[in-house]
Short mmCIF file of N, CA and C and ligand atoms in Angstrom, two decimals:
data_model
loop_
_atom_site.label_atom_id
_atom_site.label_comp_id
_atom_site.label_asym_id
_atom_site.label_seq_id
_atom_site.Cartn_x
_atom_site.Cartn_y
_atom_site.Cartn_z
N MET A 1200 -17.80 -0.82 -13.68
CA MET A 1200 -16.75 -0.66 -14.26
C MET A 1200 -16.99 -0.56 -15.87
N SER A 1201 -18.06 -0.69 -16.64
CA SER A 1201 -17.89 0.73 -17.69
C SER A 1201 -18.35 1.42 -18.21
N ALA A 1202 -18.17 2.50 -16.38
CA ALA A 1202 -18.10 3.91 -16.92
C ALA A 1202 -16.46 4.31 -17.29
N ILE A 1203 -16.77 5.18 -17.70
CA ILE A 1203 -15.48 5.95 -18.60
C ILE A 1203 -14.45 6.55 -17.41
N LEU A 1204 -13.65 6.11 -17.56
CA LEU A 1204 -12.50 6.91 -16.08
C LEU A 1204 -12.20 8.60 -16.62
N GLU A 1205 -12.00 8.77 -15.50
CA GLU A 1205 -11.66 10.15 -15.99
C GLU A 1205 -9.33 9.46 -15.95
N PRO A 1206 -8.74 10.11 -17.10
CA PRO A 1206 -7.77 10.10 -17.03
C PRO A 1206 -6.63 9.93 -15.93
N PRO A 1207 -5.78 9.08 -15.54
CA PRO A 1207 -5.42 8.90 -14.35
C PRO A 1207 -4.50 10.29 -14.12
N PRO A 1208 -3.42 10.66 -12.89
CA PRO A 1208 -2.43 12.29 -13.70
C PRO A 1208 -1.33 11.63 -13.82
N ARG A 1209 -0.74 12.21 -14.26
CA ARG A 1209 0.39 12.70 -14.87
C ARG A 1209 1.47 11.64 -14.44
N LEU A 1210 2.09 11.02 -13.94
CA LEU A 1210 3.31 10.54 -13.34
C LEU A 1210 3.84 11.38 -12.61
N ASP A 1211 4.20 12.62 -14.11
CA ASP A 1211 5.26 13.65 -12.81
C ASP A 1211 4.59 14.13 -11.96
N GLU A 1212 3.15 14.35 -12.28
CA GLU A 1212 1.96 15.42 -11.01
C GLU A 1212 2.48 14.97 -9.87
N LEU A 1213 1.85 13.50 -10.00
CA LEU A 1213 1.80 12.60 -8.44
C LEU A 1213 3.17 12.41 -7.93
N LEU A 1214 4.41 12.49 -8.56
CA LEU A 1214 5.69 12.45 -7.77
C LEU A 1214 5.81 13.92 -7.21
N ALA A 1215 5.79 14.65 -8.03
CA ALA A 1215 6.19 15.64 -7.45
C ALA A 1215 5.16 16.22 -6.32
N ARG A 1216 4.10 15.69 -6.07
CA ARG A 1216 3.33 15.84 -4.80
C ARG A 1216 4.14 14.65 -3.86
N SER A 1217 4.41 13.91 -3.97
CA SER A 1217 5.53 12.57 -3.42
C SER A 1217 6.59 13.06 -2.52
N VAL A 1218 7.05 14.11 -3.59
CA VAL A 1218 8.75 14.81 -3.63
C VAL A 1218 8.16 15.57 -2.59
N ALA A 1219 7.04 16.31 -2.37
CA ALA A 1219 6.86 17.38 -1.25
C ALA A 1219 6.75 16.97 -0.49
N LEU A 1220 6.11 15.45 0.00
CA LEU A 1220 6.14 14.97 0.88
C LEU A 1220 7.57 14.69 1.80
N HIS A 1221 8.65 14.22 0.88
CA HIS A 1221 9.56 13.49 0.90
C HIS A 1221 10.99 14.22 1.03
N ASN A 1222 11.43 15.36 0.46
CA ASN A 1222 11.86 16.11 -0.24
C ASN A 1222 12.64 15.62 -0.88
N HIS A 1223 12.76 14.50 -1.31
CA HIS A 1223 13.87 13.81 -2.17
C HIS A 1223 12.77 13.03 -3.39
N LEU A 1224 13.33 12.60 -4.68
CA LEU A 1224 12.65 11.43 -5.26
C LEU A 1224 13.49 10.04 -5.41
N CYS A 1225 12.88 9.11 -5.28
CA CYS A 1225 14.25 8.41 -5.67
C CYS A 1225 13.18 6.90 -5.76
N PRO A 1226 13.40 6.02 -6.21
CA PRO A 1226 13.25 4.41 -7.02
C PRO A 1226 11.72 4.28 -6.59
N ARG A 1227 11.87 3.93 -4.62
CA ARG A 1227 10.97 3.25 -4.75
C ARG A 1227 9.12 4.19 -4.72
N GLN A 1228 9.66 5.20 -4.67
CA GLN A 1228 8.67 5.97 -4.89
C GLN A 1228 7.95 6.23 -6.53
N ILE A 1229 8.48 5.67 -7.35
CA ILE A 1229 8.26 5.82 -8.79
C ILE A 1229 7.50 4.68 -8.21
N LEU A 1230 7.64 3.41 -7.86
CA LEU A 1230 7.35 2.00 -8.17
C LEU A 1230 6.18 2.12 -7.46
N GLY A 1231 6.33 2.98 -6.15
CA GLY A 1231 5.08 3.47 -5.49
C GLY A 1231 3.59 3.93 -6.56
N ALA A 1232 3.89 5.05 -7.68
CA ALA A 1232 3.38 5.87 -7.84
C ALA A 1232 2.67 4.87 -9.44
N ARG A 1233 3.33 4.05 -9.71
CA ARG A 1233 3.28 3.07 -10.83
C ARG A 1233 2.59 2.26 -10.37
N MET A 1234 2.57 1.52 -9.70
CA MET A 1234 1.83 0.56 -8.73
C MET A 1234 0.31 0.91 -8.57
N GLY A 1235 0.18 2.24 -8.33
CA GLY A 1235 -1.08 2.51 -7.80
C GLY A 1235 -1.86 3.01 -9.17
N LEU A 1236 -1.10 3.75 -10.08
CA LEU A 1236 -1.89 3.95 -11.36
C LEU A 1236 -2.23 2.68 -11.71
N LEU A 1237 -1.13 1.29 -12.20
CA LEU A 1237 -1.49 0.40 -12.36
C LEU A 1237 -2.76 -0.37 -12.16
N ALA A 1238 -3.00 -0.40 -10.80
CA ALA A 1238 -4.29 -0.87 -10.50
C ALA A 1238 -5.44 -0.47 -10.88
N GLY A 1239 -5.53 1.05 -10.31
CA GLY A 1239 -6.39 1.44 -11.33
C GLY A 1239 -6.95 0.77 -12.55
N GLN A 1240 -6.28 1.15 -13.55
CA GLN A 1240 -7.03 0.53 -14.95
C GLN A 1240 -7.25 -1.16 -14.30
N ALA A 1241 -5.92 -2.09 -13.76
CA ALA A 1241 -6.99 -3.21 -13.67
C ALA A 1241 -7.62 -3.65 -12.99
N LEU A 1242 -8.26 -2.65 -12.10
CA LEU A 1242 -9.91 -2.81 -11.32
C LEU A 1242 -10.37 -2.25 -11.93
N GLY A 1243 -10.28 -0.96 -12.79
CA GLY A 1243 -11.19 -0.27 -13.39
C GLY A 1243 -12.10 0.64 -12.47
N MET A 1244 -10.84 1.45 -11.72
CA MET A 1244 -11.41 2.34 -10.64
C MET A 1244 -10.62 3.54 -11.17
N ALA A 1245 -11.23 4.69 -11.04
CA ALA A 1245 -10.27 5.98 -10.96
C ALA A 1245 -9.34 6.34 -9.71
N VAL A 1246 -8.35 6.64 -10.24
CA VAL A 1246 -7.52 6.88 -9.14
C VAL A 1246 -6.83 8.57 -9.28
N PRO A 1247 -6.06 8.58 -8.50
CA PRO A 1247 -6.31 9.07 -7.02
C PRO A 1247 -7.90 8.79 -6.67
N ARG A 1248 -7.93 8.14 -5.78
CA ARG A 1248 -9.43 8.54 -5.05
C ARG A 1248 -10.16 9.49 -3.42
N THR A 1249 -11.02 9.31 -3.22
CA THR A 1249 -11.27 10.76 -2.15
C THR A 1249 -12.11 9.62 -1.33
N ASP A 1250 -13.04 8.70 -1.87
CA ASP A 1250 -13.28 7.76 -1.03
C ASP A 1250 -12.67 6.62 -0.35
N LYS A 1251 -13.71 5.93 -0.08
CA LYS A 1251 -13.39 4.53 0.58
C LYS A 1251 -12.89 3.11 -0.20
N LYS A 1252 -13.77 3.85 -1.28
CA LYS A 1252 -13.91 2.18 -2.17
C LYS A 1252 -12.41 0.94 -2.87
N LEU A 1253 -11.53 1.88 -2.26
CA LEU A 1253 -9.93 0.93 -2.54
C LEU A 1253 -9.63 1.09 -1.50
N MET A 1254 -9.11 -0.42 -1.07
CA MET A 1254 -7.96 -0.46 -0.09
C MET A 1254 -6.82 -1.12 -0.57
N VAL A 1255 -5.85 -0.43 0.13
CA VAL A 1255 -3.84 -0.83 -0.42
C VAL A 1255 -3.11 -1.29 0.28
N LEU A 1256 -3.05 -2.92 0.61
CA LEU A 1256 -2.39 -3.45 1.54
C LEU A 1256 -0.59 -3.43 1.19
N ALA A 1257 -0.57 -2.59 1.99
CA ALA A 1257 1.03 -2.17 1.10
C ALA A 1257 2.25 -3.69 1.65
N GLU A 1258 2.99 -3.88 1.36
CA GLU A 1258 3.48 -5.16 1.97
C GLU A 1258 5.32 -4.13 2.00
N THR A 1259 5.01 -3.15 2.31
CA THR A 1259 6.73 -2.66 3.39
C THR A 1259 6.15 -0.93 3.45
N ASP A 1260 7.04 -0.52 4.71
CA ASP A 1260 6.25 1.01 4.88
C ASP A 1260 7.57 1.89 3.70
N GLY A 1261 7.85 2.94 4.68
CA GLY A 1261 8.89 3.91 3.78
C GLY A 1261 8.51 4.60 2.75
N CYS A 1262 9.44 5.21 1.44
CA CYS A 1262 9.23 5.34 0.55
C CYS A 1262 7.94 5.48 -0.52
N PHE A 1263 8.21 3.50 -0.42
CA PHE A 1263 7.28 2.97 -1.63
C PHE A 1263 5.89 3.14 -1.15
N ALA A 1264 5.47 3.76 0.13
CA ALA A 1264 4.10 3.29 0.64
C ALA A 1264 3.00 4.55 0.04
N ASP A 1265 4.49 6.24 -0.02
CA ASP A 1265 4.42 7.06 -0.13
C ASP A 1265 3.68 7.92 -1.73
N GLY A 1266 4.46 6.69 -2.37
CA GLY A 1266 4.41 6.50 -4.02
C GLY A 1266 2.38 5.50 -4.38
N LEU A 1267 2.32 4.99 -3.09
CA LEU A 1267 0.97 4.33 -3.49
C LEU A 1267 0.57 5.28 -2.90
N SER A 1268 0.63 5.74 -2.30
CA SER A 1268 -0.83 7.35 -1.49
C SER A 1268 -1.09 7.52 -2.61
N VAL A 1269 0.06 8.65 -3.20
CA VAL A 1269 -0.10 9.66 -3.76
C VAL A 1269 -1.10 9.52 -5.16
N ALA A 1270 -0.87 7.90 -5.50
CA ALA A 1270 -1.00 7.72 -7.07
C ALA A 1270 -2.53 7.32 -6.75
N THR A 1271 -3.03 6.56 -5.79
CA THR A 1271 -4.44 6.01 -5.06
C THR A 1271 -5.33 6.74 -4.27
N GLY A 1272 -4.71 7.61 -3.77
CA GLY A 1272 -5.37 8.56 -2.73
C GLY A 1272 -5.76 7.90 -1.38
N CYS A 1273 -4.80 6.54 -1.05
CA CYS A 1273 -5.36 5.64 -0.16
C CYS A 1273 -4.37 6.05 0.85
N TRP A 1274 -4.14 5.99 2.38
CA TRP A 1274 -3.44 6.71 3.17
C TRP A 1274 -3.65 6.28 4.11
N LEU A 1275 -2.73 6.03 5.08
CA LEU A 1275 -3.22 5.29 6.42
C LEU A 1275 -3.95 5.56 7.45
N GLY A 1276 -3.69 7.26 7.13
CA GLY A 1276 -4.85 8.11 8.32
C GLY A 1276 -6.15 8.16 7.80
N ARG A 1277 -6.27 7.57 6.69
CA ARG A 1277 -7.89 7.77 5.84
C ARG A 1277 -8.71 5.93 6.08
N ARG A 1278 -7.84 5.13 7.03
CA ARG A 1278 -7.59 3.65 7.14
C ARG A 1278 -8.38 3.47 5.82
N THR A 1279 -7.27 3.55 4.51
CA THR A 1279 -7.85 2.99 3.35
C THR A 1279 -6.40 2.21 2.72
N LEU A 1280 -5.63 2.76 3.58
CA LEU A 1280 -3.94 1.54 3.52
C LEU A 1280 -3.90 0.94 4.59
N ARG A 1281 -3.21 -0.46 4.14
CA ARG A 1281 -2.75 -1.27 5.24
C ARG A 1281 -1.40 -1.41 5.12
N LEU A 1282 -0.27 -0.94 6.20
CA LEU A 1282 1.10 -2.42 6.01
C LEU A 1282 0.41 -3.11 7.23
N VAL A 1283 1.21 -4.25 6.03
CA VAL A 1283 1.19 -6.08 6.08
C VAL A 1283 2.58 -6.24 5.78
N ASP A 1284 3.68 -5.84 6.75
CA ASP A 1284 4.67 -5.70 6.83
C ASP A 1284 5.58 -7.56 6.26
N HIS A 1285 5.65 -7.90 5.01
CA HIS A 1285 6.10 -8.51 4.89
C HIS A 1285 7.46 -8.11 3.90
N GLY A 1286 8.01 -6.81 3.75
CA GLY A 1286 9.18 -6.62 3.45
C GLY A 1286 10.00 -6.29 1.94
N LYS A 1287 8.27 -6.39 1.19
CA LYS A 1287 8.32 -6.44 -0.10
C LYS A 1287 7.41 -5.10 -0.14
N VAL A 1288 8.53 -5.11 -2.06
CA VAL A 1288 7.87 -3.45 -2.55
C VAL A 1288 6.83 -4.64 -3.55
N ALA A 1289 5.73 -4.59 -3.40
CA ALA A 1289 4.46 -5.07 -3.77
C ALA A 1289 3.22 -4.55 -2.75
N ALA A 1290 1.89 -4.90 -3.09
CA ALA A 1290 1.11 -3.89 -2.78
C ALA A 1290 -0.24 -5.43 -3.56
N THR A 1291 -1.38 -4.86 -2.84
CA THR A 1291 -2.49 -5.53 -3.56
C THR A 1291 -3.39 -4.48 -2.89
N PHE A 1292 -4.30 -4.93 -3.63
CA PHE A 1292 -5.07 -3.47 -4.25
C PHE A 1292 -6.43 -4.11 -4.32
N VAL A 1293 -7.37 -3.37 -3.38
CA VAL A 1293 -9.13 -4.45 -3.36
C VAL A 1293 -10.34 -3.47 -3.64
N GLU A 1294 -10.75 -3.52 -4.37
CA GLU A 1294 -12.11 -3.22 -5.02
C GLU A 1294 -12.74 -3.65 -3.33
N VAL A 1295 -13.06 -2.66 -3.21
CA VAL A 1295 -13.88 -2.66 -1.22
C VAL A 1295 -15.10 -3.50 -1.40
N ARG A 1296 -16.28 -3.17 -2.57
CA ARG A 1296 -17.27 -3.52 -2.14
C ARG A 1296 -17.46 -4.66 -2.97
N THR A 1297 -16.71 -5.39 -3.81
CA THR A 1297 -17.06 -6.36 -4.72
C THR A 1297 -15.43 -7.76 -3.97
N GLY A 1298 -14.67 -7.01 -3.38
CA GLY A 1298 -13.79 -8.28 -2.83
C GLY A 1298 -12.65 -8.09 -3.74
N GLN A 1299 -13.10 -7.64 -5.29
CA GLN A 1299 -12.11 -7.76 -6.76
C GLN A 1299 -10.40 -7.34 -5.85
N ALA A 1300 -9.77 -8.44 -6.38
CA ALA A 1300 -8.03 -7.82 -5.63
C ALA A 1300 -7.03 -7.94 -7.14
N VAL A 1301 -6.17 -7.30 -7.07
CA VAL A 1301 -5.43 -8.16 -7.51
C VAL A 1301 -3.74 -7.29 -6.71
N ARG A 1302 -2.85 -8.47 -6.93
CA ARG A 1302 -1.66 -8.03 -6.18
C ARG A 1302 -0.47 -7.30 -7.31
N ILE A 1303 -0.20 -6.31 -7.42
CA ILE A 1303 1.53 -5.67 -8.26
C ILE A 1303 2.74 -5.96 -7.11
N ALA A 1304 3.49 -6.34 -8.11
CA ALA A 1304 4.92 -7.21 -7.99
C ALA A 1304 5.35 -6.41 -9.06
N PRO A 1305 6.88 -6.28 -8.34
CA PRO A 1305 7.33 -5.85 -9.60
C PRO A 1305 8.40 -7.37 -10.22
N HIS A 1306 9.06 -7.19 -11.82
CA HIS A 1306 8.95 -8.45 -12.27
C HIS A 1306 10.53 -8.97 -11.18
N THR A 1307 10.70 -10.37 -11.09
CA THR A 1307 11.65 -10.32 -9.53
C THR A 1307 13.16 -10.36 -10.39
N ASP A 1308 13.34 -10.59 -11.17
CA ASP A 1308 14.14 -9.93 -12.51
C ASP A 1308 14.58 -8.90 -12.58
N LEU A 1309 13.96 -7.39 -12.45
CA LEU A 1309 13.18 -6.33 -12.82
C LEU A 1309 14.82 -5.14 -12.90
N ARG A 1310 15.31 -5.26 -11.50
CA ARG A 1310 16.12 -4.65 -11.14
C ARG A 1310 17.16 -5.34 -12.34
N ALA A 1311 18.08 -6.53 -12.69
CA ALA A 1311 19.23 -6.72 -13.16
C ALA A 1311 18.72 -6.52 -13.78
N ARG A 1312 17.94 -6.78 -15.29
CA ARG A 1312 17.62 -5.78 -15.97
C ARG A 1312 18.42 -4.53 -16.38
N VAL A 1313 17.72 -4.05 -15.05
CA VAL A 1313 16.98 -2.47 -15.53
C VAL A 1313 19.05 -2.51 -15.60
N ARG A 1314 19.71 -3.09 -14.28
CA ARG A 1314 21.23 -2.64 -14.27
C ARG A 1314 21.88 -3.42 -15.98
N ALA A 1315 21.60 -4.48 -15.99
CA ALA A 1315 22.48 -4.54 -17.68
C ALA A 1315 22.30 -4.16 -18.65
N GLY A 1316 20.80 -3.53 -18.58
CA GLY A 1316 20.59 -2.23 -19.45
C GLY A 1316 21.65 -0.94 -20.00
N ARG A 1317 22.27 -1.41 -18.35
CA ARG A 1317 21.99 0.27 -18.32
C ARG A 1317 23.36 0.70 -19.62
N ALA A 1318 23.70 1.97 -19.47
CA ALA A 1318 25.07 2.65 -20.63
C ALA A 1318 25.77 2.60 -20.07
N GLU A 1319 26.80 2.31 -20.64
CA GLU A 1319 28.51 3.01 -19.68
C GLU A 1319 28.60 3.76 -19.23
N GLY A 1320 29.28 3.71 -17.53
CA GLY A 1320 29.22 5.49 -17.20
C GLY A 1320 27.89 5.37 -15.93
N VAL A 1321 26.54 4.81 -16.22
CA VAL A 1321 25.00 5.22 -16.21
C VAL A 1321 25.28 4.96 -14.66
N LYS A 1322 24.86 5.44 -13.51
CA LYS A 1322 25.16 4.80 -12.18
C LYS A 1322 23.79 3.78 -11.91
N ARG A 1323 23.88 3.09 -11.39
CA ARG A 1323 22.15 2.11 -11.29
C ARG A 1323 21.52 2.86 -10.40
N TRP A 1324 21.57 3.76 -9.79
CA TRP A 1324 20.40 4.65 -9.38
C TRP A 1324 19.60 5.33 -10.11
N ASP A 1325 20.45 5.67 -11.07
CA ASP A 1325 20.00 6.73 -11.92
C ASP A 1325 19.24 5.80 -13.00
N ALA A 1326 20.38 4.41 -13.59
CA ALA A 1326 19.38 3.92 -14.01
C ALA A 1326 17.80 3.49 -13.98
N TYR A 1327 17.68 2.80 -12.05
CA TYR A 1327 16.54 2.97 -11.75
C TYR A 1327 15.63 3.76 -11.66
N MET A 1328 15.83 5.34 -11.79
CA MET A 1328 14.92 6.09 -11.69
C MET A 1328 14.50 6.23 -13.46
N ASP A 1329 15.40 5.86 -14.39
CA ASP A 1329 15.38 6.58 -15.07
C ASP A 1329 14.12 5.23 -15.75
N ALA A 1330 14.52 3.89 -16.12
CA ALA A 1330 13.36 2.81 -16.54
C ALA A 1330 12.09 2.84 -15.76
N TYR A 1331 12.11 2.86 -14.03
CA TYR A 1331 11.00 3.15 -13.51
C TYR A 1331 9.88 3.83 -13.73
N GLN A 1332 10.81 5.07 -14.44
CA GLN A 1332 9.48 6.10 -14.62
C GLN A 1332 9.49 6.61 -16.77
N THR A 1333 10.14 5.34 -17.48
CA THR A 1333 10.11 5.55 -18.54
C THR A 1333 9.47 3.92 -19.62
N TRP A 1334 9.87 2.30 -18.54
CA TRP A 1334 9.57 1.41 -19.44
C TRP A 1334 7.93 1.16 -19.10
N GLU A 1335 7.44 0.59 -19.55
CA GLU A 1335 5.50 0.51 -19.86
C GLU A 1335 6.20 -0.20 -18.51
N ASP A 1336 4.20 -0.63 -18.25
CA ASP A 1336 4.08 -1.56 -17.31
C ASP A 1336 4.49 -2.94 -17.24
N GLN A 1337 3.98 -3.43 -18.16
CA GLN A 1337 4.06 -4.85 -18.66
C GLN A 1337 5.69 -5.58 -18.43
N ASP A 1338 6.92 -4.34 -18.08
CA ASP A 1338 8.13 -4.35 -18.08
C ASP A 1338 8.63 -4.41 -16.80
N LEU A 1339 7.81 -3.78 -16.30
CA LEU A 1339 8.14 -3.71 -14.86
C LEU A 1339 7.45 -5.00 -14.17
N PHE A 1340 5.94 -4.76 -14.47
CA PHE A 1340 5.49 -5.60 -12.64
C PHE A 1340 4.64 -6.75 -13.71
N THR A 1341 4.33 -7.39 -12.21
CA THR A 1341 3.48 -9.00 -12.29
C THR A 1341 2.17 -8.02 -11.77
N VAL A 1342 1.00 -8.57 -12.79
CA VAL A 1342 -0.36 -7.88 -12.26
C VAL A 1342 -1.25 -9.68 -11.94
N MET A 1343 -1.16 -9.46 -10.94
CA MET A 1343 -1.77 -10.86 -10.46
C MET A 1343 -3.47 -10.90 -9.83
N PRO A 1344 -4.64 -11.08 -10.52
CA PRO A 1344 -6.01 -11.29 -9.49
C PRO A 1344 -5.44 -12.06 -8.50
N ILE A 1345 -5.81 -11.89 -7.22
CA ILE A 1345 -6.30 -13.03 -5.77
C ILE A 1345 -7.05 -13.30 -5.24
N ARG A 1346 -7.33 -13.76 -4.34
CA ARG A 1346 -8.58 -13.51 -3.48
C ARG A 1346 -8.05 -13.60 -2.48
N LEU A 1347 -8.40 -12.33 -1.54
CA LEU A 1347 -7.41 -12.34 0.22
C LEU A 1347 -8.46 -13.64 1.08
N THR A 1348 -7.35 -13.58 1.74
CA THR A 1348 -8.16 -14.64 2.92
C THR A 1348 -7.80 -14.09 4.15
N LEU A 1349 -7.42 -12.88 4.67
CA LEU A 1349 -7.76 -12.16 5.49
C LEU A 1349 -8.87 -11.50 5.63
N ASP A 1350 -9.30 -11.76 6.32
CA ASP A 1350 -11.39 -10.67 6.37
C ASP A 1350 -10.66 -8.95 6.40
N LEU A 1351 -11.29 -8.35 5.21
CA LEU A 1351 -11.26 -7.58 4.75
C LEU A 1351 -11.94 -6.83 6.02
N ALA A 1352 -13.74 -7.43 6.07
CA ALA A 1352 -14.40 -6.64 6.60
C ALA A 1352 -14.23 -6.32 7.86
N ALA A 1353 -13.29 -7.68 8.48
CA ALA A 1353 -12.39 -7.10 10.22
C ALA A 1353 -11.51 -6.16 10.00
N VAL A 1354 -11.11 -5.94 9.09
CA VAL A 1354 -9.79 -5.18 9.43
C VAL A 1354 -10.74 -3.99 9.00
N ILE A 1355 -11.36 -3.92 8.48
CA ILE A 1355 -12.38 -2.08 8.36
C ILE A 1355 -13.06 -2.34 8.95
N SER A 1356 -13.72 -2.84 9.84
CA SER A 1356 -14.76 -3.22 10.84
C SER A 1356 -15.45 -2.24 11.19
N VAL A 1357 -16.24 -1.37 12.14
CA VAL A 1357 -17.48 -0.55 11.72
C VAL A 1357 -16.92 0.56 12.76
N ASN A 1358 -17.35 1.98 11.70
CA ASN A 1358 -17.51 3.16 12.26
C ASN A 1358 -17.99 3.25 14.26
N GLY A 1359 -17.57 3.76 14.63
CA GLY A 1359 -18.27 4.02 16.01
C GLY A 1359 -17.91 2.66 17.00
N LYS A 1360 -17.25 2.15 16.57
CA LYS A 1360 -17.66 0.46 17.53
C LYS A 1360 -16.03 0.95 19.01
N ARG A 1361 -16.58 0.51 20.31
CA ARG A 1361 -15.95 1.02 21.57
C ARG A 1361 -15.76 0.14 22.33
N ALA A 1362 -14.60 0.05 22.52
CA ALA A 1362 -14.31 -1.18 24.05
C ALA A 1362 -13.91 -0.56 25.18
N ILE A 1363 -13.82 -0.81 26.17
CA ILE A 1363 -12.64 -0.58 27.34
C ILE A 1363 -11.95 -2.25 28.15
N CYS A 1364 -10.80 -1.98 28.02
CA CYS A 1364 -10.19 -3.16 28.62
C CYS A 1364 -10.22 -3.21 30.15
N ASP A 1365 -10.87 -4.72 30.58
CA ASP A 1365 -11.42 -4.55 31.84
C ASP A 1365 -10.00 -4.54 32.36
N ALA A 1366 -8.42 -4.40 31.93
CA ALA A 1366 -7.45 -4.63 33.02
C ALA A 1366 -6.81 -3.17 32.99
N CYS A 1367 -6.94 -2.54 32.28
CA CYS A 1367 -6.06 -1.30 32.31
C CYS A 1367 -6.96 -0.43 31.83
N GLY A 1368 -8.00 -0.52 31.45
CA GLY A 1368 -9.37 0.75 31.03
C GLY A 1368 -9.13 1.69 30.30
N GLU A 1369 -7.76 0.94 29.22
CA GLU A 1369 -7.74 1.76 27.96
C GLU A 1369 -9.31 1.87 26.81
N GLU A 1370 -9.23 2.80 25.99
CA GLU A 1370 -9.90 2.52 24.83
C GLU A 1370 -9.50 1.65 24.15
N ILE A 1371 -10.64 0.81 23.56
CA ILE A 1371 -10.22 0.35 22.26
C ILE A 1371 -11.12 0.50 21.13
N ILE A 1372 -10.50 1.13 20.22
CA ILE A 1372 -11.60 1.04 19.11
C ILE A 1372 -11.56 0.54 17.65
N ASN A 1373 -12.64 0.16 17.01
CA ASN A 1373 -12.57 -0.89 16.03
C ASN A 1373 -12.35 -2.47 16.32
N GLU A 1374 -12.73 -2.57 17.53
CA GLU A 1374 -13.16 -4.27 17.72
C GLU A 1374 -11.64 -5.34 17.46
N ARG A 1375 -10.74 -4.12 18.29
CA ARG A 1375 -9.64 -4.60 18.17
C ARG A 1375 -9.54 -5.24 19.92
N GLU A 1376 -10.45 -5.80 20.53
CA GLU A 1376 -10.13 -6.35 21.46
C GLU A 1376 -10.36 -7.98 21.87
N VAL A 1377 -10.29 -8.38 22.29
CA VAL A 1377 -9.97 -10.28 22.93
C VAL A 1377 -10.94 -10.32 23.87
N ARG A 1378 -11.36 -11.02 23.21
CA ARG A 1378 -12.55 -11.61 24.85
C ARG A 1378 -12.09 -12.72 25.18
N GLN A 1379 -11.75 -12.67 26.24
CA GLN A 1379 -11.02 -14.05 27.39
C GLN A 1379 -11.98 -14.30 28.36
N GLU A 1380 -12.83 -15.37 28.19
CA GLU A 1380 -13.98 -16.18 28.93
C GLU A 1380 -15.08 -15.05 29.34
N GLU A 1381 -14.77 -14.41 30.88
CA GLU A 1381 -15.95 -13.48 30.80
C GLU A 1381 -15.47 -11.36 30.34
N SER A 1382 -14.18 -11.42 30.31
CA SER A 1382 -13.05 -10.56 30.08
C SER A 1382 -13.31 -9.48 28.34
N VAL A 1383 -13.33 -8.71 28.61
CA VAL A 1383 -12.68 -7.74 27.58
C VAL A 1383 -11.39 -7.47 27.57
N LEU A 1384 -10.60 -7.56 27.17
CA LEU A 1384 -9.45 -7.43 27.43
C LEU A 1384 -8.44 -6.54 25.97
N CYS A 1385 -7.74 -5.61 26.34
CA CYS A 1385 -6.51 -4.94 24.65
C CYS A 1385 -5.90 -6.00 24.37
N ARG A 1386 -5.13 -5.92 23.17
CA ARG A 1386 -4.23 -7.01 23.29
C ARG A 1386 -2.88 -7.04 24.17
N ASP A 1387 -2.96 -5.81 24.47
CA ASP A 1387 -1.24 -5.74 25.43
C ASP A 1387 -1.38 -6.65 26.47
N CYS A 1388 -3.25 -6.33 27.27
CA CYS A 1388 -3.24 -7.12 28.70
C CYS A 1388 -3.56 -8.60 28.43
N ALA A 1389 -3.98 -8.80 26.77
CA ALA A 1389 -4.60 -10.38 26.49
C ALA A 1389 -3.13 -11.22 26.19
N GLY A 1390 -1.39 -10.54 26.47
CA GLY A 1390 -0.36 -11.12 26.17
C GLY A 1390 0.17 -10.55 24.52
N GLN A 1391 -0.71 -10.15 24.16
CA GLN A 1391 0.02 -9.61 22.97
C GLN A 1391 0.57 -8.46 22.45
N GLY A 1392 0.94 -8.36 23.94
CA GLY A 1392 1.77 -6.60 24.00
C GLY A 1392 2.70 -6.76 23.24
N TYR A 1393 3.73 -5.61 22.67
CA TYR A 1393 5.17 -5.47 21.80
C TYR A 1393 5.47 -4.54 22.78
N TRP A 1394 5.30 -3.91 24.09
CA TRP A 1394 5.89 -3.10 25.60
C TRP A 1394 5.84 -3.86 26.27
N GLN A 1395 7.04 -3.55 27.25
CA GLN A 1395 7.18 -3.64 28.70
C GLN A 1395 7.26 -2.53 29.26
N MET A 1396 6.80 -2.25 30.51
CA MET A 1396 6.78 -1.54 31.27
C MET A 1396 8.51 -1.41 32.62
N LYS A 1397 9.32 -0.15 32.02
CA LYS A 1397 10.70 0.17 32.22
C LYS A 1397 11.28 -0.51 34.39
ZN1 LIG B 2803 13.04 7.84 -0.84
ZN1 LIG B 2804 -5.66 -3.47 28.28
#
């Protein structure tokens, strides 16, 4: 925590990376990138990271999640970002080693304040784009220290764990199998599926 942090990348650099993924820039990407940078400060961690010491729990997908990823270096593909789909433009950032965590969300009145403050003739979209890039962190977001109630170690699991479903024979990694009496089942075969055969 006491180590001197590298200065974080500039917001415009991050947004350029996000635009390269997306072919457009939009308010939610900006919010994601700003939250990711702020999380680095709040947790005393340099961002973006190339290791697995930071876990991001994104509360929605879409453009917002890509903003989070470019700022933090945490990606679904690296197993350092998870979707906890509550349909909110908010995220929790966890220092994996200590469990220290903060949840960052926009102030509930943020959009109303941006709209109310815009000059005559300025479109809402443009007002959001401008405010989200230029306003101070404290005017945009709440940062709440929290304690996770989900088992992060179980979410991360252990590299190399494999099981075979006794019913369908498919391989299951990351300890996502379900044990029922004598059998080892995948979630689909255990009745927790999300699809049916046609
Ligand atoms: Zn977008
Ligand atoms: Zn199965």
